Coordinates of N, CA and C and ligand atoms in Angstrom, one line a residue:
M65 N -8.7 -19.8 -7.1 CA -8.5 -19.3 -8.3 C -6.8 -19.6 -8.6
N66 N -6.5 -19.6 -9.7 CA -5.0 -19.5 -10.2 C -4.7 -19.0 -11.6
I67 N -3.5 -18.5 -11.4 CA -3.0 -17.4 -12.9 C -1.9 -18.2 -12.4
D68 N -1.7 -18.3 -14.1 CA -0.6 -19.1 -14.6 C 0.7 -18.4 -14.7
E69 N 1.8 -19.1 -14.6 CA 3.3 -17.5 -14.2 C 3.4 -16.3 -15.0
N70 N 2.8 -17.3 -16.8 CA 3.0 -16.1 -17.3 C 1.9 -14.7 -17.9
T71 N 1.0 -15.4 -17.2 CA 0.2 -14.3 -17.3 C 0.3 -13.4 -15.9
R72 N 0.9 -14.5 -15.2 CA 1.1 -13.4 -13.6 C 2.1 -11.8 -14.3
K73 N 3.2 -12.8 -14.9 CA 4.2 -11.9 -15.3 C 4.0 -10.6 -16.3
E74 N 2.9 -11.4 -17.4 CA 2.7 -10.3 -18.1 C 1.5 -8.9 -17.3
L75 N 0.6 -9.4 -16.2 CA -0.2 -8.6 -15.6 C 0.8 -7.6 -14.6
I76 N 1.8 -7.9 -14.1 CA 2.5 -7.5 -13.2 C 3.7 -6.1 -14.0
Q77 N 4.2 -6.7 -15.4 CA 4.9 -5.9 -16.2 C 4.7 -5.0 -16.8
K78 N 2.7 -5.1 -17.0 CA 2.0 -4.0 -17.7 C 1.9 -3.0 -16.2
A79 N 1.5 -3.3 -15.2 CA 1.3 -2.4 -13.9 C 2.9 -1.9 -14.3
L80 N 3.4 -2.0 -14.0 CA 4.6 -1.6 -13.8 C 5.2 -0.3 -15.3
D81 N 4.7 -0.9 -16.0 CA 5.1 -0.2 -17.6 C 3.8 1.1 -17.5
M82 N 2.9 1.0 -16.6 CA 1.8 1.9 -16.6 C 2.3 3.1 -15.9
R83 N 2.7 3.2 -14.7 CA 3.7 4.2 -14.1 C 4.2 5.0 -15.2
S84 N 4.5 5.0 -16.0 CA 5.4 5.9 -16.7 C 3.8 6.8 -17.3
F85 N 2.7 6.5 -17.4 CA 1.8 7.4 -18.0 C 1.2 8.3 -16.6
S86 N 1.3 7.6 -15.5 CA 0.6 8.2 -14.3 C 1.4 10.1 -14.0
Y87 N -0.1 10.7 -13.7 CA -0.1 12.6 -14.0 C -0.2 12.4 -12.2
T88 N 1.0 13.2 -12.1 CA 1.1 13.0 -10.5 C 1.6 13.9 -9.9
P89 N 1.6 15.4 -10.7 CA 2.6 17.0 -9.7 C 2.4 17.1 -8.7
Y90 N 1.2 16.3 -8.1 CA 1.3 17.0 -6.3 C 1.7 15.9 -5.8
S91 N 1.4 14.5 -5.7 CA 2.6 13.5 -4.6 C 3.7 13.3 -5.6
H92 N 3.9 13.0 -6.6 CA 5.0 12.4 -7.3 C 5.2 10.9 -6.9
W93 N 3.6 10.3 -7.0 CA 4.0 9.4 -6.8 C 2.9 8.1 -7.8
N94 N 3.8 7.5 -8.2 CA 3.7 7.1 -9.6 C 2.5 5.4 -9.2
V95 N 1.4 5.4 -9.8 CA 0.9 4.2 -9.4 C 0.5 3.3 -11.2
G96 N 0.6 1.9 -11.1 CA 0.0 1.3 -12.4 C -0.3 0.3 -11.7
A97 N -1.4 0.1 -12.7 CA -2.7 -1.5 -12.3 C -3.0 -2.2 -13.7
A98 N -3.0 -3.0 -13.9 CA -3.7 -3.9 -14.4 C -4.2 -5.2 -14.2
V99 N -5.7 -4.9 -14.7 CA -6.1 -6.2 -14.4 C -6.7 -7.2 -15.5
L100 N -7.2 -8.4 -14.8 CA -7.1 -10.0 -15.9 C -8.6 -9.6 -15.7
T101 N -9.5 -9.8 -17.0 CA -10.2 -10.4 -17.3 C -10.7 -12.1 -16.9
N102 N -12.2 -12.1 -16.5 CA -12.2 -13.6 -16.7 C -12.3 -14.1 -18.3
D103 N -12.5 -13.4 -19.4 CA -11.7 -13.9 -20.0 C -10.7 -13.6 -20.7
G104 N -10.0 -13.4 -20.2 CA -8.6 -13.5 -20.6 C -8.2 -11.9 -21.0
K105 N -8.6 -11.4 -20.8 CA -8.6 -9.2 -21.5 C -7.5 -8.9 -20.1
I106 N -6.8 -7.9 -20.8 CA -6.0 -7.1 -19.7 C -6.4 -5.8 -19.8
F107 N -7.0 -5.1 -18.8 CA -7.2 -3.5 -19.2 C -5.9 -2.9 -17.7
T108 N -5.5 -1.9 -18.4 CA -4.4 -0.8 -17.5 C -4.8 0.1 -17.0
G109 N -4.4 0.8 -16.2 CA -4.7 2.3 -15.4 C -3.8 2.5 -15.0
C110 N -3.3 3.9 -14.5 CA -2.2 4.9 -13.9 C -3.3 5.7 -13.0
N111 N -2.6 5.9 -12.2 CA -3.3 7.8 -11.3 C -3.2 8.7 -12.2
I112 N -4.4 9.4 -11.8 CA -4.6 10.7 -12.6 C -5.0 11.7 -11.5
E113 N -3.6 12.9 -11.0 CA -4.3 13.7 -10.2 C -4.7 15.0 -10.7
N114 N -5.2 15.9 -9.7 CA -6.0 17.0 -10.0 C -6.2 17.9 -9.1
A115 N -5.4 19.5 -9.4 CA -5.1 20.3 -8.7 C -6.6 20.6 -7.3
A116 N -7.8 20.6 -7.9 CA -9.1 19.7 -6.8 C -8.3 19.0 -5.6
F117 N -7.0 18.5 -5.9 CA -7.8 16.7 -5.1 C -8.1 15.5 -4.8
T118 N -9.7 16.1 -4.8 CA -10.8 15.1 -5.0 C -10.7 14.3 -6.0
P119 N -10.8 14.9 -7.4 CA -11.0 14.3 -8.6 C -10.2 13.6 -9.0
T120 N -9.0 13.1 -7.9 CA -7.7 12.4 -8.4 C -8.0 11.1 -8.6
I121 N -7.8 10.4 -9.4 CA -8.5 8.8 -9.2 C -7.1 8.3 -9.4
C122 N -7.1 6.9 -8.3 CA -6.0 5.6 -8.7 C -5.8 5.0 -9.8
A123 N -5.1 4.4 -10.0 CA -4.4 3.6 -11.2 C -5.7 2.2 -11.1
E124 N -6.4 1.6 -9.9 CA -6.8 0.7 -10.2 C -7.5 0.5 -10.5
R125 N -8.7 2.1 -10.2 CA -10.1 2.7 -10.6 C -9.9 2.5 -11.9
T126 N -8.9 3.4 -12.1 CA -8.6 3.7 -13.9 C -8.8 2.4 -14.7
A127 N -7.8 1.4 -14.5 CA -8.2 0.0 -14.8 C -9.6 -0.8 -14.7
I128 N -9.9 -0.5 -13.7 CA -11.4 -1.3 -13.5 C -12.5 -0.4 -14.4
F129 N -12.2 0.8 -14.8 CA -13.7 1.9 -15.1 C -13.3 1.6 -16.5
K130 N -11.9 1.3 -16.9 CA -11.7 1.3 -18.2 C -12.9 0.0 -18.8
A131 N -12.1 -1.2 -18.0 CA -13.0 -2.5 -18.5 C -14.2 -2.0 -18.2
V132 N -15.0 -2.3 -17.3 CA -16.5 -1.9 -17.5 C -17.0 -1.2 -18.1
S133 N -16.3 0.1 -18.9 CA -17.0 0.8 -20.0 C -16.9 0.2 -21.5
K134 N -15.9 -1.2 -21.1 CA -16.2 -1.5 -22.3 C -16.8 -2.8 -22.4
G135 N -17.5 -3.0 -21.1 CA -18.9 -4.0 -21.6 C -18.4 -5.4 -20.7
T136 N -16.5 -5.7 -19.8 CA -16.4 -6.3 -19.0 C -16.8 -6.0 -17.7
R137 N -17.6 -7.1 -17.1 CA -17.4 -6.8 -15.6 C -17.1 -7.7 -14.2
A138 N -16.2 -9.0 -15.3 CA -15.9 -10.0 -14.5 C -14.5 -10.0 -13.8
F139 N -13.6 -10.1 -13.4 CA -12.1 -10.0 -13.4 C -11.7 -11.0 -12.3
K140 N -10.4 -12.0 -12.4 CA -9.5 -12.9 -11.8 C -8.5 -11.8 -11.1
A141 N -8.0 -10.8 -11.4 CA -6.8 -10.7 -10.3 C -6.4 -9.6 -10.9
I142 N -6.0 -8.4 -9.7 CA -5.1 -7.3 -10.7 C -3.5 -7.0 -10.4
A143 N -2.8 -7.1 -11.1 CA -1.4 -6.3 -10.7 C -1.3 -4.7 -10.3
I144 N -1.0 -4.3 -9.3 CA -0.7 -2.9 -8.6 C 0.5 -2.7 -8.7
S145 N 1.2 -1.9 -8.8 CA 2.9 -1.2 -8.4 C 2.5 0.0 -8.3
G146 N 3.3 0.8 -7.3 CA 3.7 2.3 -6.9 C 4.5 2.5 -6.3
G147 N 5.3 3.5 -6.5 CA 6.5 4.2 -5.3 C 6.4 5.2 -6.2
P148 N 7.4 6.2 -5.5 CA 8.4 7.5 -5.9 C 8.1 7.5 -7.6
S149 N 7.9 8.3 -8.1 CA 8.1 8.6 -9.6 C 9.2 8.8 -10.0
G150 N 10.1 8.2 -11.2 CA 11.2 8.2 -11.6 C 12.0 7.0 -10.7
E151 N 11.5 6.2 -9.7 CA 12.3 5.0 -9.0 C 11.3 3.4 -9.5
E152 N 12.6 2.8 -9.1 CA 11.3 1.7 -9.2 C 11.0 1.5 -7.7
P153 N 9.7 0.7 -7.9 CA 8.8 0.7 -6.2 C 9.6 0.1 -5.6
N154 N 9.8 0.5 -4.3 CA 10.2 -0.1 -3.0 C 10.0 -0.5 -1.7
E155 N 8.7 -0.6 -2.5 CA 7.8 -1.0 -1.4 C 6.7 -1.9 -1.8
Y156 N 5.9 -2.5 -1.1 CA 4.8 -3.1 -1.9 C 3.1 -2.0 -1.7
C157 N 2.8 -1.4 -2.9 CA 2.0 -0.2 -2.7 C 0.4 -1.2 -3.2
A158 N -0.1 -1.0 -1.4 CA -1.5 -1.5 -1.5 C -2.1 -0.4 -1.6
P159 N -3.9 -1.2 -2.0 CA -4.9 -0.2 -3.1 C -5.8 0.6 -2.0
C160 N -5.6 1.4 -1.9 CA -6.9 2.6 -0.9 C -8.0 1.8 -0.6
G161 N -8.4 2.3 0.2 CA -10.0 1.9 0.5 C -11.2 2.0 -0.3
V162 N -11.0 3.2 -0.6 CA -12.3 3.0 -2.1 C -11.7 2.2 -3.0
C163 N -10.5 2.0 -3.7 CA -10.2 0.9 -4.4 C -10.9 0.3 -4.1
R164 N -10.8 -0.7 -3.3 CA -11.0 -1.8 -2.5 C -12.1 -2.2 -2.8
Q165 N -13.2 -1.4 -2.3 CA -14.8 -1.1 -2.1 C -15.2 -1.4 -4.1
V166 N -14.6 -0.5 -4.3 CA -14.3 -0.8 -6.3 C -14.7 -1.9 -6.9
M167 N -13.2 -2.6 -6.0 CA -12.9 -4.1 -6.6 C -14.6 -5.2 -6.1
R168 N -15.1 -4.6 -4.7 CA -15.8 -5.6 -4.2 C -17.0 -5.9 -5.4
E169 N -17.4 -4.5 -5.6 CA -18.7 -4.3 -6.5 C -18.5 -4.9 -7.7
F170 N -17.5 -5.5 -8.5 CA -17.4 -6.5 -9.5 C -16.4 -7.6 -9.2
C171 N -15.9 -8.1 -8.1 CA -15.2 -9.4 -8.3 C -15.7 -10.2 -6.9
D172 N -15.1 -11.4 -7.2 CA -15.6 -11.4 -5.7 C -14.5 -11.8 -4.6
N173 N -15.3 -12.7 -3.8 CA -14.0 -12.8 -2.4 C -12.6 -13.3 -2.4
D174 N -12.4 -14.3 -4.2 CA -10.9 -14.8 -4.2 C -10.4 -14.2 -5.6
F175 N -11.3 -13.1 -5.5 CA -10.2 -12.4 -6.8 C -9.1 -11.9 -6.2
I176 N -7.6 -12.0 -6.7 CA -6.5 -11.9 -6.4 C -6.0 -10.7 -6.6
I177 N -4.9 -10.6 -5.8 CA -4.2 -9.0 -5.7 C -2.8 -8.8 -5.6
F178 N -2.0 -8.5 -6.7 CA -0.6 -8.6 -6.2 C 0.0 -7.3 -6.1
L179 N 0.7 -7.8 -5.3 CA 1.4 -5.9 -5.0 C 3.0 -6.1 -5.5
A180 N 2.8 -5.5 -6.3 CA 4.7 -6.1 -7.0 C 5.7 -4.8 -6.7
K181 N 7.0 -5.4 -6.8 CA 8.0 -4.5 -7.1 C 8.5 -4.6 -8.3
S182 N 8.2 -5.5 -8.7 CA 9.2 -6.0 -9.9 C 8.6 -7.5 -10.2
V183 N 8.5 -8.0 -11.2 CA 8.0 -9.1 -11.8 C 8.4 -10.3 -10.7
D184 N 9.5 -10.3 -10.2 CA 9.8 -11.6 -9.3 C 9.7 -11.2 -8.1
D185 N 9.2 -9.7 -7.8 CA 8.9 -9.6 -6.3 C 8.0 -8.8 -6.2
Y186 N 6.8 -9.9 -5.8 CA 5.8 -9.4 -5.1 C 4.9 -10.1 -4.2
Q187 N 3.8 -9.5 -3.6 CA 3.5 -10.7 -2.5 C 1.9 -10.5 -3.0
T188 N 1.1 -12.2 -2.3 CA -0.5 -11.9 -3.1 C -1.7 -12.0 -2.3
F189 N -2.4 -11.4 -2.3 CA -3.5 -11.5 -1.5 C -5.2 -11.7 -2.5
T190 N -6.3 -12.0 -1.7 CA -7.3 -12.0 -2.5 C -7.6 -10.9 -1.5
L191 N -8.5 -10.8 -2.4 CA -9.8 -9.3 -2.2 C -10.4 -9.6 -0.7
R192 N -11.0 -10.9 -0.3 CA -11.0 -11.2 1.5 C -9.8 -10.8 1.8
D193 N -9.1 -11.0 2.0 CA -7.8 -10.7 2.9 C -7.8 -8.7 3.0
L194 N -7.9 -8.6 2.0 CA -7.6 -6.9 2.1 C -9.0 -6.2 2.4
L195 N -10.6 -6.7 2.5 CA -11.7 -6.2 2.2 C -12.3 -7.3 3.4
P196 N -12.3 -7.5 4.9 CA -13.1 -9.0 5.5 C -14.3 -7.5 5.8
Q197 N -15.2 -8.8 6.0 CA -16.5 -8.0 6.6 C -17.0 -6.7 4.9
S198 N -16.9 -7.3 4.0 CA -17.2 -6.1 3.2 C -18.8 -5.9 3.2
F199 N -19.3 -4.6 2.6 CA -20.4 -4.5 2.3 C -20.5 -4.7 0.5
G200 N -21.1 -5.3 0.0 CA -21.7 -5.1 -1.5 C -22.6 -5.2 -2.1
P201 N -22.5 -5.6 -3.4 CA -24.0 -5.6 -4.1 C -25.3 -6.9 -3.2
K202 N -24.6 -7.9 -3.2 CA -25.9 -9.0 -2.0 C -26.3 -8.1 -0.9
D203 N -25.4 -7.6 -0.1 CA -26.4 -6.8 0.5 C -27.7 -6.1 0.7
L204 N -27.3 -5.7 -1.0 CA -29.0 -4.9 -1.0 C -29.9 -5.7 -1.6
G205 N -29.5 -6.9 -1.9 CA -30.4 -7.8 -2.7 C -30.1 -7.5 -4.1
K206 N -29.2 -7.0 -4.5 CA -28.5 -6.9 -5.8 C -27.7 -8.4 -6.6
L207 N -27.8 -8.5 -7.7 CA -27.2 -9.4 -8.1 C -27.3 -11.0 -7.7
Ligands
LIG319 N1 -2.8 5.7 -5.3 C1 -3.1 4.8 -6.2 O1 -3.0 5.2 -7.4 N2 -3.5 3.7 -5.8 C2 -3.2 3.2 -4.8 O2 -2.9 2.1 -4.3 C3 -3.0 4.2 -3.7 C4 -2.8 5.5 -4.0 C5 -2.4 6.9 -5.5 C6 -3.5 8.2 -5.9 C7 -2.8 9.2 -5.7 O3 -1.9 10.2 -7.0 C8 -1.1 9.0 -5.1 O4 -1.3 7.8 -5.8 C9 -0.5 9.1 -3.6 O5 -1.6 8.6 -2.6

């Protein structure tokens, strides 16, 4: 699956912008995400932490759950940007295992994952790359 250059830039810029909404009083690590739906819409998310720690949600799941809760379950790509709050990302922030599994629920193995430091500095992976030998809906005979 191919994402055109303008769409990729828009997706990454939105992920970068979302870091300003992160609520991170504990880690001070701000992550933004923007997910592209099969019908061309973009949903965004940031990480939201909690004093009890466990309820913390990552940026990727915020974005995907916003989309699913609006009736969209088919996705092409996600851009993720993360790093210390108040700084530009200086490394490629990879999604946690829980978020990879949530992607697996709604995305096929060719789902594209951009890990971005900036609009022009990013790495590209597929879900297959980041979650090999995965367990998904088909394993339960669903879908
Ligand atoms: N976090 C994300 O939002 N996404 C990732 O890809 C990695 C980790 C968040 C969770 C927590 O708020 C903070 O980053 C530090 O782990």
